[in-house]
Amino acid sequence: MFKLVPRREPNAPMLYATPFIAVALTLIAGFGLFTILGKDPVQAMGLIFIKPLASYNSLAELLVKGAPLILIGVGLSIGFRAGVWNIGAEGQFTIGAICGGSVALGFYPGGGFWLLPLMALAGALGGMAWAAIPALLRTKFHANEILVSLMLTYVATLLLGFLVHGALRDPDGFNFPESRLFQDDALLPKLLPGSRANIGFLVALFAAAAAYVYLERLMLGFQARVLGQAPRAARFAGYSERRIVWSSFMISGGLAGLAGLFEAAGPVGQLVPSLPVGYGFTAIIVAFLGRLHPVGVVFAGMLMALTYIGGETAQIEMSLPSATTGVFQGMLLFFLLASDVLVNFRIVRAGKPLAPASAPAAARLTPAA
Amino acid sequence: MTDAPILKLQGVTKTFPGVIANDNVSFAVGEGEIHALLGENGAGKSTLVKMIYGVQKPDSGEMTFRGKPYAPARPFDARAEGVGMVFQHFSLFETLTVHENIALGLSKAEAARGDLRRRIIDVSAAYGLKVDPARLVGTLSVGERQRVEIVRCLLTGPKLLIMDEPTSVLTPQEVGVLFQTLRRLASEGCSILYISHKLEEIRSLCDRATVLRGGRVVGSCDPGQETTRSLAEMMIGATLNTPRREPVEPGAIRLQVAELSLTSDEQFGVDLENVSFNVRAGEILGVAGVAGNGQTELMEALIGERTLRFPRQIQLDGVPIGHEGPKARRSRGMCFAPEERLGHASVPGMSLWENTLLSAGASNDLAPGGIISIANASRFAGEIVGALNVKTASVRSAARSLSGGNLQKFIMGREILQNPKVLIASQPTWGVDAGAAAAIHRVLLELAKSGAAVLIISQDLDELFTISTRISVIAGGHLFASQPTEELTVETLGLAMGGRSKEIRAAREAAHV
């Protein structure tokens, strides 16, 4: 039998190794899963993890999916470091798209170089406003921000549906619940020619770099980390919990709102009810898979993007169920959390004598007695 | 006492990554003997008793208990063999009764044996450890909680009782009662392994002492034949240089606290009632008291973690600051060292240089304009490490990787090196060895001499008598008026700490009815 023994100190190498362990375990479990489904596991794995890396177009798609995941994941990881649990990035994403998209539609068909920055600003402010609700309720009334932010996601989705069925509906759209297609000035410039990849990815990388500086070099980020790791030490230092909660929500909400606007002004090009596709929730996995570290979040975001695209490819080519992507992402988080135990604990064989010298000594003494 | 050892260790070695905690340790505890384990922090006392109690396992070496090879795999095995241990930090649930707590700590078989409530009463009566099984632990004093722990051990009929720093939370009178109990147990044949660095206690209580230094046994002696000074020097392996307090001419009032009342946030906390005192420049005011009598709350109020309704309740150099938070108070030249080192005075998972930012981050060049200067913070951390001789691999080591005493030195150094006008420290040398304690006392005295006002909250009366100009007692959230140290004795303080607090409580209850 094996048992877990607490480590004296968290094991640093293990901290970085567990994401890889989790990926490896996910692959193994995936093999088993596909075998049970009667599909060729090698082919399925190849489709999910290798094929998306083999063509220009799917590499570009990787950037399309990776950008929002990284952008949101970076913001969430700052909050999670401070112990501020914003689970409602999906809702802030949606409101960001609504606010930024409304700016584009308001100026339709006009525009100029200023339109996109204005939309981005509106998107970020929209996400912040939506995040301000749980922040206010937590700081004023100690309401649990997990519940409040999560519930507001559904409100945001319904609000988007309400608007594209009504006020923002395309007047020439044959009553389809969609907004107009955005004018050219309201669309994100392309990053790679002939693909859907846009400059949102660059913004995401910039956000990750900024988050790194914020967490490691600025007192504000330091305060957030202290609050997350030792709330009492934060009180001793005189850091304002209220301010940290607010800044965490503003950063994560703003980035989620920006990601939403980029989705509307990028690959989608309009407001549609199906705009929120779960990036806000997947970004939670991304944040943890990336160890709440901006650099880790970039890699984790790309890995998650890979499972999205690979999952779709596998669906099409092997007629796998559409739940494949979700199952893979779920397994990844599950195995990550499970293998995280290894950071603070080590596995030993129970009953194995740990004192090599004393055990033989006992054996010598017993016959003599 | 017979000569046959009940517990014998031979060549026990235990290494942790990078550290040899115990190196070839051999000693024996006789039957009915009260045996002291003496040593500085990090000398390996705790690791040694953890191996005896089955919490950790030796890498090599042999242990024999009652003549048989002894290798407990876990505390349960140790208890089954007849080894009991009372830890320094109690493991009791405040919201459960004494009876429930004891039942939780016993194995199924032990708990099922007879009427537990009856047995608790019998054992506690037999050894003069008065506890009421029906009381909630949260309502007990620290001394009473310790009794619960001891009773829990005694119920298993131990042959060897390990006590880790048992008196650090007791009044002198309670210590007297505890020693009677221990002597009684020893006379009945139960051996006691007693860990402490209070040398006076070891001299009066223990039959033998084994001295550890750097993980090795460096000597053993009959403590009754030694002086506290010779014991201390054996422990640190050097001549001890105890600081002496020189009479100073007190200056103007720097810190004034007036009519400070505060309702505790905690369920079993203590409300402060009308606390008033002042500390003059050049003075060290000592606040004695048993843990849990309002020290935590007083510290919260003084740090500013809880701000006060009226600014004038705390005045610094005549400026009302009661409404200000910790940052504002620090910027006015106050520094604080709370009792709890990990998680309160420091962030356990952060490096030493990052931990300097906690209290020194705003006031100097560690983070100019809100941008952290790693170079300056590391330099400051290095200065602290150098000035107080903190043993650490580097300033990049996590706070949690330091031993308790070394982290305490680091925290005291962090506050003192900021040259505060007013320093408020709770338990400044708690868990710190004699050599380091002397070093901390010396810098505290120097700080006061240079014109700072110093307030020390401590349960260690020796410490207060060594460094304080005046001493006051906190009991039940009430602060007694201070008196010059020369006019006080341990007995008078002890009475105020224990006896009079009950009177206060009774008087208060009468007033409320």
mmCIF file of C-alpha atoms in Angstrom, chain A residues 47-49 51-53 55 57-66 196 279 301-316 325 329:
data_model
loop_
_atom_site.group_PDB
_atom_site.id
_atom_site.type_symbol
_atom_site.label_atom_id
_atom_site.label_comp_id
_atom_site.label_asym_id
_atom_site.label_seq_id
_atom_site.Cartn_x
_atom_site.Cartn_y
_atom_site.Cartn_z
ATOM 1 C CA LEU A 47 -5.940 14.225 -34.916
ATOM 2 C CA ILE A 48 -6.353 16.028 -31.615
ATOM 3 C CA PHE A 49 -2.773 16.839 -30.705
ATOM 4 C CA LYS A 51 -2.710 17.480 -36.889
ATOM 5 C CA PRO A 52 -3.635 21.016 -35.725
ATOM 6 C CA LEU A 53 0.069 21.785 -35.623
ATOM 7 C CA SER A 55 -1.042 23.146 -41.274
ATOM 8 C CA ASN A 57 -4.563 27.361 -41.310
ATOM 9 C CA SER A 58 -4.970 25.356 -38.154
ATOM 10 C CA LEU A 59 -1.928 27.030 -36.631
ATOM 11 C CA ALA A 60 -3.621 30.347 -37.318
ATOM 12 C CA GLU A 61 -6.787 28.984 -35.704
ATOM 13 C CA LEU A 62 -4.703 28.135 -32.668
ATOM 14 C CA LEU A 63 -3.976 31.832 -32.285
ATOM 15 C CA VAL A 64 -7.672 32.686 -32.783
ATOM 16 C CA LYS A 65 -8.726 30.396 -29.945
ATOM 17 C CA GLY A 66 -5.656 30.987 -27.812
ATOM 18 C CA ARG A 196 -8.656 34.459 -39.179
ATOM 19 C CA TYR A 279 -13.920 30.804 -23.160
ATOM 20 C CA GLY A 301 -3.903 28.854 -23.257
ATOM 21 C CA MET A 302 -2.259 27.462 -26.355
ATOM 22 C CA LEU A 303 -2.674 23.897 -25.088
ATOM 23 C CA MET A 304 -6.361 24.492 -24.461
ATOM 24 C CA ALA A 305 -6.727 26.033 -27.900
ATOM 25 C CA LEU A 306 -5.179 22.865 -29.262
ATOM 26 C CA THR A 307 -7.803 20.699 -27.575
ATOM 27 C CA TYR A 308 -10.552 22.903 -29.048
ATOM 28 C CA ILE A 309 -9.260 22.604 -32.592
ATOM 29 C CA GLY A 310 -8.127 19.004 -32.286
ATOM 30 C CA GLY A 311 -11.456 18.066 -30.767
ATOM 31 C CA GLU A 312 -13.270 19.596 -33.724
ATOM 32 C CA THR A 313 -11.002 17.833 -36.206
ATOM 33 C CA ALA A 314 -11.566 14.537 -34.469
ATOM 34 C CA GLN A 315 -15.310 15.154 -34.483
ATOM 35 C CA ILE A 316 -15.322 15.735 -38.219
ATOM 36 C CA THR A 325 -13.337 18.603 -26.363
ATOM 37 C CA GLN A 329 -10.511 19.745 -20.968
#
